[in-house]
mmCIF file of C-alpha atoms in Angstrom:
data_model
loop_
_atom_site.group_PDB
_atom_site.id
_atom_site.type_symbol
_atom_site.label_atom_id
_atom_site.label_comp_id
_atom_site.label_asym_id
_atom_site.label_seq_id
_atom_site.Cartn_x
_atom_site.Cartn_y
_atom_site.Cartn_z
ATOM 1 C CA UNK A 1 0.000 0.000 0.000
ATOM 2 C CA UNK A 2 1.476 3.405 -0.929
ATOM 3 C CA UNK A 3 2.590 5.600 1.982
ATOM 4 C CA UNK A 4 0.161 8.443 1.264
ATOM 5 C CA UNK A 5 -2.767 6.090 1.473
ATOM 6 C CA UNK A 6 -1.530 4.655 4.773
ATOM 7 C CA UNK A 7 -1.194 8.154 6.205
ATOM 8 C CA UNK A 8 -4.672 9.004 5.004
ATOM 9 C CA UNK A 9 -6.151 5.905 6.626
ATOM 10 C CA UNK A 10 -4.394 6.662 9.897
ATOM 11 C CA UNK A 11 -5.573 10.290 9.875
ATOM 12 C CA UNK A 12 -9.145 9.224 9.191
ATOM 13 C CA UNK A 13 -8.957 6.627 11.943
ATOM 14 C CA UNK A 14 -7.662 9.277 14.345
ATOM 15 C CA UNK A 15 -10.479 11.659 13.330
ATOM 16 C CA UNK A 16 -13.065 8.998 14.142
ATOM 17 C CA UNK A 17 -11.453 8.087 17.475
ATOM 18 C CA UNK A 18 -11.190 11.720 18.632
ATOM 19 C CA UNK A 19 -14.807 12.477 17.737
ATOM 20 C CA UNK A 20 -16.058 9.233 19.252
ATOM 21 C CA UNK A 21 -14.114 9.852 22.484
ATOM 22 C CA UNK A 22 -15.946 13.125 23.110
ATOM 23 C CA UNK A 23 -19.247 11.518 22.084
ATOM 24 C CA UNK A 24 -18.902 8.530 24.464
ATOM 25 C CA UNK A 25 -17.721 10.850 27.249
ATOM 26 C CA UNK A 26 -20.780 13.045 26.877
ATOM 27 C CA UNK A 27 -23.509 10.492 26.189
ATOM 28 C CA UNK A 28 -22.174 7.198 27.595
ATOM 29 C CA UNK A 29 -21.957 4.009 25.561
ATOM 30 C CA UNK A 30 -25.687 3.423 25.069
ATOM 31 C CA UNK A 31 -26.372 7.113 24.475
ATOM 32 C CA UNK A 32 -23.726 7.422 21.753
ATOM 33 C CA UNK A 33 -26.085 6.674 18.870
ATOM 34 C CA UNK A 34 -24.853 6.296 15.291
ATOM 35 C CA UNK A 35 -26.374 9.689 14.478
ATOM 36 C CA UNK A 36 -24.463 11.318 17.358
ATOM 37 C CA UNK A 37 -21.256 9.558 16.286
ATOM 38 C CA UNK A 38 -21.760 10.987 12.785
ATOM 39 C CA UNK A 39 -22.163 14.493 14.200
ATOM 40 C CA UNK A 40 -19.191 14.155 16.555
ATOM 41 C CA UNK A 41 -16.810 12.826 13.896
ATOM 42 C CA UNK A 42 -18.123 14.818 10.934
ATOM 43 C CA UNK A 43 -18.272 11.585 8.926
ATOM 44 C CA UNK A 44 -21.052 9.379 7.584
ATOM 45 C CA UNK A 45 -21.912 6.053 9.208
ATOM 46 C CA UNK A 46 -20.568 4.382 6.077
ATOM 47 C CA UNK A 47 -17.165 5.996 6.574
ATOM 48 C CA UNK A 48 -17.114 5.250 10.299
ATOM 49 C CA UNK A 49 -17.998 1.581 9.930
ATOM 50 C CA UNK A 50 -15.574 1.183 7.054
ATOM 51 C CA UNK A 51 -12.847 1.660 9.680
ATOM 52 C CA UNK A 52 -14.512 -0.063 12.633
ATOM 53 C CA UNK A 53 -16.733 -3.121 12.355
ATOM 54 C CA UNK A 54 -19.358 -1.890 14.818
ATOM 55 C CA UNK A 55 -19.868 0.424 17.800
ATOM 56 C CA UNK A 56 -18.431 -2.173 20.168
ATOM 57 C CA UNK A 57 -15.218 -2.437 18.103
ATOM 58 C CA UNK A 58 -14.982 1.353 17.929
ATOM 59 C CA UNK A 59 -15.335 1.652 21.709
ATOM 60 C CA UNK A 60 -12.748 -1.073 22.341
ATOM 61 C CA UNK A 61 -10.293 0.594 19.916
ATOM 62 C CA UNK A 62 -10.874 3.890 21.709
ATOM 63 C CA UNK A 63 -10.413 2.393 25.169
ATOM 64 C CA UNK A 64 -7.241 0.658 23.979
ATOM 65 C CA UNK A 65 -5.986 3.891 22.414
ATOM 66 C CA UNK A 66 -6.612 5.785 25.670
ATOM 67 C CA UNK A 67 -4.962 3.056 27.748
ATOM 68 C CA UNK A 68 -1.889 3.269 25.460
ATOM 69 C CA UNK A 69 -1.705 7.057 25.799
ATOM 70 C CA UNK A 70 -2.195 6.779 29.533
ATOM 71 C CA UNK A 71 0.623 4.200 29.595
ATOM 72 C CA UNK A 72 2.832 6.671 27.679
ATOM 73 C CA UNK A 73 2.229 9.396 30.272
ATOM 74 C CA UNK A 74 2.867 6.853 33.015
ATOM 75 C CA UNK A 75 6.140 5.814 31.365
ATOM 76 C CA UNK A 76 7.320 9.429 31.185
ATOM 77 C CA UNK A 77 5.816 11.046 34.265
ATOM 78 C CA UNK A 78 4.307 8.326 36.454
ATOM 79 C CA UNK A 79 0.787 7.315 37.432
ATOM 80 C CA UNK A 80 0.502 10.078 40.027
ATOM 81 C CA UNK A 81 0.854 12.597 37.186
ATOM 82 C CA UNK A 82 -1.997 10.890 35.322
ATOM 83 C CA UNK A 83 -4.109 11.396 38.444
ATOM 84 C CA UNK A 84 -3.058 15.043 38.713
ATOM 85 C CA UNK A 85 -4.081 15.508 35.058
ATOM 86 C CA UNK A 86 -7.478 13.956 35.760
ATOM 87 C CA UNK A 87 -7.954 16.266 38.729
ATOM 88 C CA UNK A 88 -6.805 19.377 36.852
ATOM 89 C CA UNK A 89 -8.756 18.583 33.704
ATOM 90 C CA UNK A 90 -12.168 17.929 35.138
ATOM 91 C CA UNK A 91 -13.409 21.526 34.872
ATOM 92 C CA UNK A 92 -11.586 22.849 31.833
ATOM 93 C CA UNK A 93 -12.664 23.051 28.222
ATOM 94 C CA UNK A 94 -10.838 22.843 24.933
ATOM 95 C CA UNK A 95 -7.848 20.833 23.756
ATOM 96 C CA UNK A 96 -4.642 20.251 25.692
ATOM 97 C CA UNK A 97 -1.759 22.662 25.418
ATOM 98 C CA UNK A 98 0.410 19.978 23.877
ATOM 99 C CA UNK A 99 -2.071 19.629 21.044
ATOM 100 C CA UNK A 100 -2.843 15.953 21.516
ATOM 101 C CA UNK A 101 -6.336 16.903 20.414
ATOM 102 C CA UNK A 102 -7.989 15.430 23.461
ATOM 103 C CA UNK A 103 -8.529 16.255 27.052
ATOM 104 C CA UNK A 104 -7.972 14.466 30.354
ATOM 105 C CA UNK A 105 -11.687 14.804 31.066
ATOM 106 C CA UNK A 106 -12.315 12.753 27.916
ATOM 107 C CA UNK A 107 -9.963 10.070 29.227
ATOM 108 C CA UNK A 108 -12.086 10.081 32.345
ATOM 109 C CA UNK A 109 -15.210 9.572 30.278
ATOM 110 C CA UNK A 110 -13.758 6.568 28.489
ATOM 111 C CA UNK A 111 -12.362 5.155 31.712
ATOM 112 C CA UNK A 112 -15.773 5.505 33.391
ATOM 113 C CA UNK A 113 -17.488 3.684 30.565
ATOM 114 C CA UNK A 114 -14.887 0.925 30.858
ATOM 115 C CA UNK A 115 -15.511 0.707 34.627
ATOM 116 C CA UNK A 116 -19.265 0.582 34.179
ATOM 117 C CA UNK A 117 -19.128 -2.109 31.509
ATOM 118 C CA UNK A 118 -16.634 -4.150 33.543
ATOM 119 C CA UNK A 119 -19.222 -4.233 36.324
ATOM 120 C CA UNK A 120 -22.186 -5.109 34.151
ATOM 121 C CA UNK A 121 -20.892 -7.014 31.103
ATOM 122 C CA UNK A 122 -18.902 -10.268 31.630
ATOM 123 C CA UNK A 123 -18.096 -10.543 27.900
ATOM 124 C CA UNK A 124 -16.555 -7.091 27.925
ATOM 125 C CA UNK A 125 -14.612 -8.001 31.071
ATOM 126 C CA UNK A 126 -12.937 -10.888 29.267
ATOM 127 C CA UNK A 127 -12.082 -8.788 26.200
ATOM 128 C CA UNK A 128 -10.736 -5.980 28.335
ATOM 129 C CA UNK A 129 -8.476 -8.103 30.569
ATOM 130 C CA UNK A 130 -5.468 -8.206 28.242
ATOM 131 C CA UNK A 131 -5.733 -4.544 27.334
ATOM 132 C CA UNK A 132 -5.695 -3.422 30.955
ATOM 133 C CA UNK A 133 -2.352 -5.136 31.452
ATOM 134 C CA UNK A 134 -0.635 -2.412 29.410
ATOM 135 C CA UNK A 135 -1.199 0.151 32.133
ATOM 136 C CA UNK A 136 0.041 -2.193 34.854
ATOM 137 C CA UNK A 137 3.128 -3.015 32.779
ATOM 138 C CA UNK A 138 3.900 0.652 32.061
ATOM 139 C CA UNK A 139 3.448 1.492 35.748
ATOM 140 C CA UNK A 140 5.730 -1.322 36.899
ATOM 141 C CA UNK A 141 8.396 -0.516 34.280
ATOM 142 C CA UNK A 142 8.438 3.098 35.380
ATOM 143 C CA UNK A 143 8.636 2.115 39.059
ATOM 144 C CA UNK A 144 11.584 -0.220 38.325
ATOM 145 C CA UNK A 145 13.440 2.573 36.547
ATOM 146 C CA UNK A 146 12.708 4.896 39.477
ATOM 147 C CA UNK A 147 14.022 2.270 41.870
ATOM 148 C CA UNK A 148 17.222 1.881 39.849
ATOM 149 C CA UNK A 149 17.625 5.668 39.956
ATOM 150 C CA UNK A 150 17.303 5.549 43.741
ATOM 151 C CA UNK A 151 14.047 7.537 43.830
ATOM 152 C CA UNK A 152 11.798 4.710 44.997
ATOM 153 C CA UNK A 153 11.438 3.160 48.407
ATOM 154 C CA UNK A 154 13.067 -0.270 48.386
ATOM 155 C CA UNK A 155 11.264 -1.942 51.300
ATOM 156 C CA UNK A 156 8.062 -2.718 49.349
ATOM 157 C CA UNK A 157 7.871 -4.829 46.146
ATOM 158 C CA UNK A 158 7.221 -2.928 42.902
ATOM 159 C CA UNK A 159 4.085 -5.031 42.337
ATOM 160 C CA UNK A 160 2.588 -3.827 45.633
ATOM 161 C CA UNK A 161 3.421 -0.183 44.848
ATOM 162 C CA UNK A 162 1.869 -0.588 41.400
ATOM 163 C CA UNK A 163 -1.313 -2.163 42.841
ATOM 164 C CA UNK A 164 -1.449 0.666 45.375
ATOM 165 C CA UNK A 165 -1.250 3.366 42.685
ATOM 166 C CA UNK A 166 -3.855 1.649 40.509
ATOM 167 C CA UNK A 167 -6.210 1.310 43.494
ATOM 168 C CA UNK A 168 -5.922 5.045 44.205
ATOM 169 C CA UNK A 169 -6.535 5.774 40.500
ATOM 170 C CA UNK A 170 -9.699 3.652 40.631
ATOM 171 C CA UNK A 171 -10.797 5.560 43.718
ATOM 172 C CA UNK A 172 -10.175 8.888 41.998
ATOM 173 C CA UNK A 173 -12.095 7.862 38.873
ATOM 174 C CA UNK A 174 -14.998 6.670 41.022
ATOM 175 C CA UNK A 175 -14.878 9.824 43.159
ATOM 176 C CA UNK A 176 -14.989 12.142 40.134
ATOM 177 C CA UNK A 177 -17.723 10.017 38.553
ATOM 178 C CA UNK A 178 -19.892 10.393 41.627
ATOM 179 C CA UNK A 179 -19.552 14.166 41.393
ATOM 180 C CA UNK A 180 -18.085 14.384 44.900
ATOM 181 C CA UNK A 181 -16.025 17.447 45.925
ATOM 182 C CA UNK A 182 -12.465 17.113 44.613
ATOM 183 C CA UNK A 183 -10.925 20.503 45.344
ATOM 184 C CA UNK A 184 -9.006 19.163 48.340
ATOM 185 C CA UNK A 185 -7.484 16.112 46.682
ATOM 186 C CA UNK A 186 -4.181 17.725 45.617
ATOM 187 C CA UNK A 187 -2.548 17.141 49.045
ATOM 188 C CA UNK A 188 -3.882 13.570 48.975
ATOM 189 C CA UNK A 189 -2.004 12.938 45.716
ATOM 190 C CA UNK A 190 1.111 14.501 47.307
ATOM 191 C CA UNK A 191 0.753 11.943 50.093
ATOM 192 C CA UNK A 192 0.321 9.117 47.557
ATOM 193 C CA UNK A 193 3.447 10.228 45.698
ATOM 194 C CA UNK A 194 5.441 10.484 48.901
ATOM 195 C CA UNK A 195 4.327 6.976 49.881
ATOM 196 C CA UNK A 196 6.073 5.353 46.913
ATOM 197 C CA UNK A 197 9.213 7.515 47.117
ATOM 198 C CA UNK A 198 12.364 6.655 48.958
ATOM 199 C CA UNK A 199 12.030 7.107 52.693
ATOM 200 C CA UNK A 200 14.866 8.144 54.924
ATOM 201 C CA UNK A 201 14.369 6.433 58.247
ATOM 202 C CA UNK A 202 16.302 6.439 61.458
ATOM 203 C CA UNK A 203 15.971 2.692 61.916
ATOM 204 C CA UNK B 1 -45.675 3.945 73.898
ATOM 205 C CA UNK B 2 -45.039 0.909 76.131
ATOM 206 C CA UNK B 3 -41.537 -0.500 76.038
ATOM 207 C CA UNK B 4 -42.547 -3.910 74.701
ATOM 208 C CA UNK B 5 -44.196 -2.302 71.706
ATOM 209 C CA UNK B 6 -41.159 -0.149 71.005
ATOM 210 C CA UNK B 7 -38.908 -3.224 71.129
ATOM 211 C CA UNK B 8 -41.233 -5.053 68.794
ATOM 212 C CA UNK B 9 -41.227 -2.207 66.296
ATOM 213 C CA UNK B 10 -37.451 -2.029 66.377
ATOM 214 C CA UNK B 11 -37.098 -5.811 65.921
ATOM 215 C CA UNK B 12 -39.488 -5.752 62.968
ATOM 216 C CA UNK B 13 -37.644 -2.805 61.444
ATOM 217 C CA UNK B 14 -34.354 -4.697 61.852
ATOM 218 C CA UNK B 15 -35.866 -7.801 60.227
ATOM 219 C CA UNK B 16 -36.900 -5.749 57.210
ATOM 220 C CA UNK B 17 -33.536 -4.011 56.899
ATOM 221 C CA UNK B 18 -31.548 -7.269 57.128
ATOM 222 C CA UNK B 19 -33.689 -8.997 54.505
ATOM 223 C CA UNK B 20 -33.690 -5.965 52.234
ATOM 224 C CA UNK B 21 -29.897 -5.621 52.503
ATOM 225 C CA UNK B 22 -29.354 -9.111 51.107
ATOM 226 C CA UNK B 23 -32.030 -8.524 48.460
ATOM 227 C CA UNK B 24 -30.535 -5.214 47.202
ATOM 228 C CA UNK B 25 -27.037 -6.760 47.277
ATOM 229 C CA UNK B 26 -28.161 -9.671 45.110
ATOM 230 C CA UNK B 27 -30.530 -7.969 42.678
ATOM 231 C CA UNK B 28 -29.532 -4.286 42.707
ATOM 232 C CA UNK B 29 -31.964 -1.465 43.365
ATOM 233 C CA UNK B 30 -34.124 -1.878 40.266
ATOM 234 C CA UNK B 31 -34.056 -5.681 40.487
ATOM 235 C CA UNK B 32 -35.227 -5.724 44.118
ATOM 236 C CA UNK B 33 -38.933 -5.997 43.324
ATOM 237 C CA UNK B 34 -41.606 -5.865 46.005
ATOM 238 C CA UNK B 35 -42.154 -9.606 45.575
ATOM 239 C CA UNK B 36 -38.438 -10.288 46.131
ATOM 240 C CA UNK B 37 -38.415 -7.989 49.151
ATOM 241 C CA UNK B 38 -41.340 -9.971 50.569
ATOM 242 C CA UNK B 39 -39.442 -13.229 50.083
ATOM 243 C CA UNK B 40 -36.193 -11.851 51.517
ATOM 244 C CA UNK B 41 -37.816 -10.384 54.634
ATOM 245 C CA UNK B 42 -40.480 -13.048 55.179
ATOM 246 C CA UNK B 43 -43.054 -10.262 55.507
ATOM 247 C CA UNK B 44 -45.952 -9.008 53.402
ATOM 248 C CA UNK B 45 -45.719 -5.791 51.409
ATOM 249 C CA UNK B 46 -48.277 -4.317 53.795
ATOM 250 C CA UNK B 47 -45.977 -4.969 56.765
ATOM 251 C CA UNK B 48 -42.880 -3.696 54.923
ATOM 252 C CA UNK B 49 -44.462 -0.448 53.791
ATOM 253 C CA UNK B 50 -46.028 0.097 57.175
ATOM 254 C CA UNK B 51 -42.454 0.693 58.390
ATOM 255 C CA UNK B 52 -41.014 2.369 55.299
ATOM 256 C CA UNK B 53 -42.948 4.724 53.045
ATOM 257 C CA UNK B 54 -41.627 3.268 49.782
ATOM 258 C CA UNK B 55 -38.688 1.363 48.286
ATOM 259 C CA UNK B 56 -36.618 4.538 48.054
ATOM 260 C CA UNK B 57 -37.122 5.275 51.770
ATOM 261 C CA UNK B 58 -36.258 1.661 52.606
ATOM 262 C CA UNK B 59 -33.039 1.845 50.587
ATOM 263 C CA UNK B 60 -32.032 5.167 52.154
ATOM 264 C CA UNK B 61 -32.701 3.799 55.663
ATOM 265 C CA UNK B 62 -30.589 0.764 54.787
ATOM 266 C CA UNK B 63 -27.736 2.819 53.368
ATOM 267 C CA UNK B 64 -27.839 5.069 56.408
ATOM 268 C CA UNK B 65 -27.893 2.040 58.721
ATOM 269 C CA UNK B 66 -24.863 0.556 56.934
ATOM 270 C CA UNK B 67 -23.004 3.873 57.017
ATOM 271 C CA UNK B 68 -23.641 4.077 60.786
ATOM 272 C CA UNK B 69 -22.368 0.524 61.347
ATOM 273 C CA UNK B 70 -19.377 1.222 59.135
ATOM 274 C CA UNK B 71 -18.751 4.373 61.185
ATOM 275 C CA UNK B 72 -18.890 2.248 64.361
ATOM 276 C CA UNK B 73 -16.249 -0.132 63.017
ATOM 277 C CA UNK B 74 -14.179 2.871 61.924
ATOM 278 C CA UNK B 75 -14.473 4.391 65.408
ATOM 279 C CA UNK B 76 -13.265 1.167 67.042
ATOM 280 C CA UNK B 77 -10.851 -0.277 64.514
ATOM 281 C CA UNK B 78 -10.219 2.301 61.800
ATOM 282 C CA UNK B 79 -11.115 2.592 58.112
ATOM 283 C CA UNK B 80 -8.307 0.239 57.070
ATOM 284 C CA UNK B 81 -10.034 -2.516 59.067
ATOM 285 C CA UNK B 82 -13.283 -1.818 57.193
ATOM 286 C CA UNK B 83 -11.320 -2.366 53.963
ATOM 287 C CA UNK B 84 -9.781 -5.580 55.304
ATOM 288 C CA UNK B 85 -13.292 -6.796 56.173
ATOM 289 C CA UNK B 86 -14.492 -6.004 52.648
ATOM 290 C CA UNK B 87 -11.546 -7.903 51.191
ATOM 291 C CA UNK B 88 -11.960 -10.887 53.514
ATOM 292 C CA UNK B 89 -15.730 -11.059 53.154
ATOM 293 C CA UNK B 90 -16.070 -11.034 49.413
ATOM 294 C CA UNK B 91 -15.964 -14.811 48.947
ATOM 295 C CA UNK B 92 -17.541 -16.127 52.120
ATOM 296 C CA UNK B 93 -21.101 -17.087 52.903
ATOM 297 C CA UNK B 94 -23.217 -16.931 56.025
ATOM 298 C CA UNK B 95 -23.358 -14.485 58.894
ATOM 299 C CA UNK B 96 -20.378 -12.941 60.639
ATOM 300 C CA UNK B 97 -18.750 -14.666 63.578
ATOM 301 C CA UNK B 98 -19.716 -11.792 65.845
ATOM 302 C CA UNK B 99 -23.359 -12.400 65.049
ATOM 303 C CA UNK B 100 -24.158 -8.963 63.670
ATOM 304 C CA UNK B 101 -26.554 -10.796 61.384
ATOM 305 C CA UNK B 102 -25.042 -9.392 58.236
ATOM 306 C CA UNK B 103 -21.976 -9.785 56.138
ATOM 307 C CA UNK B 104 -19.289 -7.436 54.785
ATOM 308 C CA UNK B 105 -20.215 -8.578 51.273
ATOM 309 C CA UNK B 106 -23.702 -7.188 51.914
ATOM 310 C CA UNK B 107 -22.182 -3.873 52.967
ATOM 311 C CA UNK B 108 -20.371 -3.908 49.676
ATOM 312 C CA UNK B 109 -23.633 -4.485 47.833
ATOM 313 C CA UNK B 110 -25.298 -1.503 49.509
ATOM 314 C CA UNK B 111 -22.218 0.662 49.007
ATOM 315 C CA UNK B 112 -22.115 -0.237 45.303
ATOM 316 C CA UNK B 113 -25.741 0.682 44.860
ATOM 317 C CA UNK B 114 -25.049 3.993 46.583
ATOM 318 C CA UNK B 115 -22.085 4.604 44.246
ATOM 319 C CA UNK B 116 -24.104 3.772 41.164
ATOM 320 C CA UNK B 117 -27.017 5.987 42.138
ATOM 321 C CA UNK B 118 -24.665 8.842 43.051
ATOM 322 C CA UNK B 119 -23.369 8.715 39.486
ATOM 323 C CA UNK B 120 -26.729 8.521 37.787
ATOM 324 C CA UNK B 121 -29.300 10.212 40.051
ATOM 325 C CA UNK B 122 -28.769 13.888 41.062
ATOM 326 C CA UNK B 123 -31.756 13.781 43.467
ATOM 327 C CA UNK B 124 -30.242 10.853 45.303
ATOM 328 C CA UNK B 125 -26.875 12.652 45.402
ATOM 329 C CA UNK B 126 -28.444 15.561 47.286
ATOM 330 C CA UNK B 127 -30.247 13.293 49.747
ATOM 331 C CA UNK B 128 -27.121 11.233 50.349
ATOM 332 C CA UNK B 129 -24.736 14.134 50.978
ATOM 333 C CA UNK B 130 -25.507 14.631 54.656
ATOM 334 C CA UNK B 131 -25.541 10.920 55.419
ATOM 335 C CA UNK B 132 -22.103 10.374 53.918
ATOM 336 C CA UNK B 133 -20.646 12.893 56.344
ATOM 337 C CA UNK B 134 -21.045 10.394 59.192
ATOM 338 C CA UNK B 135 -18.288 8.203 57.795
ATOM 339 C CA UNK B 136 -15.947 11.148 57.290
ATOM 340 C CA UNK B 137 -16.640 12.369 60.827
ATOM 341 C CA UNK B 138 -16.060 8.908 62.356
ATOM 342 C CA UNK B 139 -12.833 8.560 60.376
ATOM 343 C CA UNK B 140 -11.544 11.971 61.428
ATOM 344 C CA UNK B 141 -12.514 11.441 65.091
ATOM 345 C CA UNK B 142 -10.654 8.139 65.119
ATOM 346 C CA UNK B 143 -7.593 9.690 63.450
ATOM 347 C CA UNK B 144 -7.560 12.506 66.036
ATOM 348 C CA UNK B 145 -7.641 10.003 68.880
ATOM 349 C CA UNK B 146 -4.843 8.047 67.218
ATOM 350 C CA UNK B 147 -2.834 11.230 66.891
ATOM 351 C CA UNK B 148 -3.327 12.050 70.573
ATOM 352 C CA UNK B 149 -2.162 8.531 71.415
ATOM 353 C CA UNK B 150 0.987 9.129 69.364
ATOM 354 C CA UNK B 151 0.148 6.475 66.759
ATOM 355 C CA UNK B 152 -0.464 8.825 63.846
ATOM 356 C CA UNK B 153 1.998 10.736 61.717
ATOM 357 C CA UNK B 154 1.868 14.405 62.660
ATOM 358 C CA UNK B 155 3.238 16.010 59.478
ATOM 359 C CA UNK B 156 -0.017 15.694 57.473
ATOM 360 C CA UNK B 157 -3.397 17.210 58.495
ATOM 361 C CA UNK B 158 -6.035 14.758 59.715
ATOM 362 C CA UNK B 159 -8.382 15.941 56.935
ATOM 363 C CA UNK B 160 -5.848 14.902 54.264
ATOM 364 C CA UNK B 161 -5.295 11.490 55.881
ATOM 365 C CA UNK B 162 -9.074 11.010 56.067
ATOM 366 C CA UNK B 163 -9.546 11.973 52.396
ATOM 367 C CA UNK B 164 -6.708 9.594 51.502
ATOM 368 C CA UNK B 165 -8.320 6.653 53.326
ATOM 369 C CA UNK B 166 -11.736 7.363 51.815
ATOM 370 C CA UNK B 167 -10.219 7.565 48.318
ATOM 371 C CA UNK B 168 -8.580 4.148 48.779
ATOM 372 C CA UNK B 169 -11.897 2.761 50.081
ATOM 373 C CA UNK B 170 -13.636 4.067 46.943
ATOM 374 C CA UNK B 171 -10.952 2.421 44.816
ATOM 375 C CA UNK B 172 -11.388 -0.868 46.648
ATOM 376 C CA UNK B 173 -15.184 -0.802 46.282
ATOM 377 C CA UNK B 174 -14.829 -0.037 42.576
ATOM 378 C CA UNK B 175 -12.153 -2.726 42.154
ATOM 379 C CA UNK B 176 -14.290 -5.411 43.798
ATOM 380 C CA UNK B 177 -17.346 -4.257 41.861
ATOM 381 C CA UNK B 178 -15.490 -4.695 38.573
ATOM 382 C CA UNK B 179 -14.654 -8.271 39.545
ATOM 383 C CA UNK B 180 -10.917 -7.612 39.222
ATOM 384 C CA UNK B 181 -8.421 -9.914 41.003
ATOM 385 C CA UNK B 182 -8.113 -8.936 44.661
ATOM 386 C CA UNK B 183 -6.008 -11.731 46.153
ATOM 387 C CA UNK B 184 -2.902 -9.544 46.243
ATOM 388 C CA UNK B 185 -4.436 -6.486 47.893
ATOM 389 C CA UNK B 186 -3.585 -7.396 51.512
ATOM 390 C CA UNK B 187 -0.034 -5.950 51.255
ATOM 391 C CA UNK B 188 -1.504 -2.843 49.606
ATOM 392 C CA UNK B 189 -3.714 -2.270 52.658
ATOM 393 C CA UNK B 190 -0.636 -2.795 54.873
ATOM 394 C CA UNK B 191 1.030 -0.007 52.897
ATOM 395 C CA UNK B 192 -2.028 2.229 53.271
ATOM 396 C CA UNK B 193 -2.079 1.639 57.024
ATOM 397 C CA UNK B 194 1.636 2.326 57.318
ATOM 398 C CA UNK B 195 1.191 5.568 55.384
ATOM 399 C CA UNK B 196 -1.055 7.115 58.050
ATOM 400 C CA UNK B 197 0.956 5.808 61.010
ATOM 401 C CA UNK B 198 3.710 7.635 62.794
ATOM 402 C CA UNK B 199 6.947 7.665 60.826
ATOM 403 C CA UNK B 200 10.336 7.648 62.425
ATOM 404 C CA UNK B 201 12.612 9.707 60.250
ATOM 405 C CA UNK B 202 16.244 10.644 60.445
ATOM 406 C CA UNK B 203 15.562 14.267 59.675
#
């Protein structure tokens, strides 16, 4: 396949994913009708379903795409930074400064839909299992590098620290989803970050 | 009102709440039909709705009752112990050893229903707000007593430690609700507990 065509396909795929992300975030999975997906992406249903077999495949591709991007941020800046982004992004509008063309609040929307469907849809749970491992792997890789650099506490296994961070992330997602007050959570994330860092103890 | 009558009313009310708790945990709010509530409580709909105006009032009374009991455990043993109970109780059957007549897994069921309705029902969110403060208050009171006893770290405000513990609890509830593996979370709760305890530092 010639390069220009490949680029075109990828750009079109990206256009669909970005529009669908905002659409799912706003309306939820069931509420994201084909008509709303057309409006959000600016493309016809024919064009959309040329790239994705059905709405389920589109949502899974989107969730996987978001998990990959989240894993990239984790690899560079850590899971605590992902949580800070979620917290900072929940009231803003418009695209990110770095021009990724999406917004942390949209990640939250996708993540919430994933959480909801994990609770209610056993088939989805099975399909999602392997995809969710990417985030765990990125988190653990980052923690191992931090440990090698001497920034991480060394009295707790990396797997426990990783489970801890993911549990707090789940709590934060749930908290924001329930619309509970979140203005005071910055110091909580400081505490979470400090918990995984290297401690200097007298004993 | 004579004492015997008051005791009878309270016992009947308790019978309804205990049956309804198991029924909501198994079927969810919508799935807990009046017929199922009759079966679960062993009482007629007339008797049930003599004590509670409607299903919504019954659920709110139940959620409030659970929050109060959770607050009692928090006051005596701390929020981390509530999380350990949730973790330990998720696969067992039958009543608790201490004969409270209910089971941590049933608490989880009620708590999940509360979480779900907080996300989807703004009216419920408003009605729930004041009730949820009981848990925060019990947690903060316990932390203050622990601080006075010298068991708590003193470099982080009690409010931040309380928010931290509640965020982890939300993550745990969400994690269990999604049916994700939880066998390895014991060491994570150890880490959470250690995080709020007094640290001995060199500096």
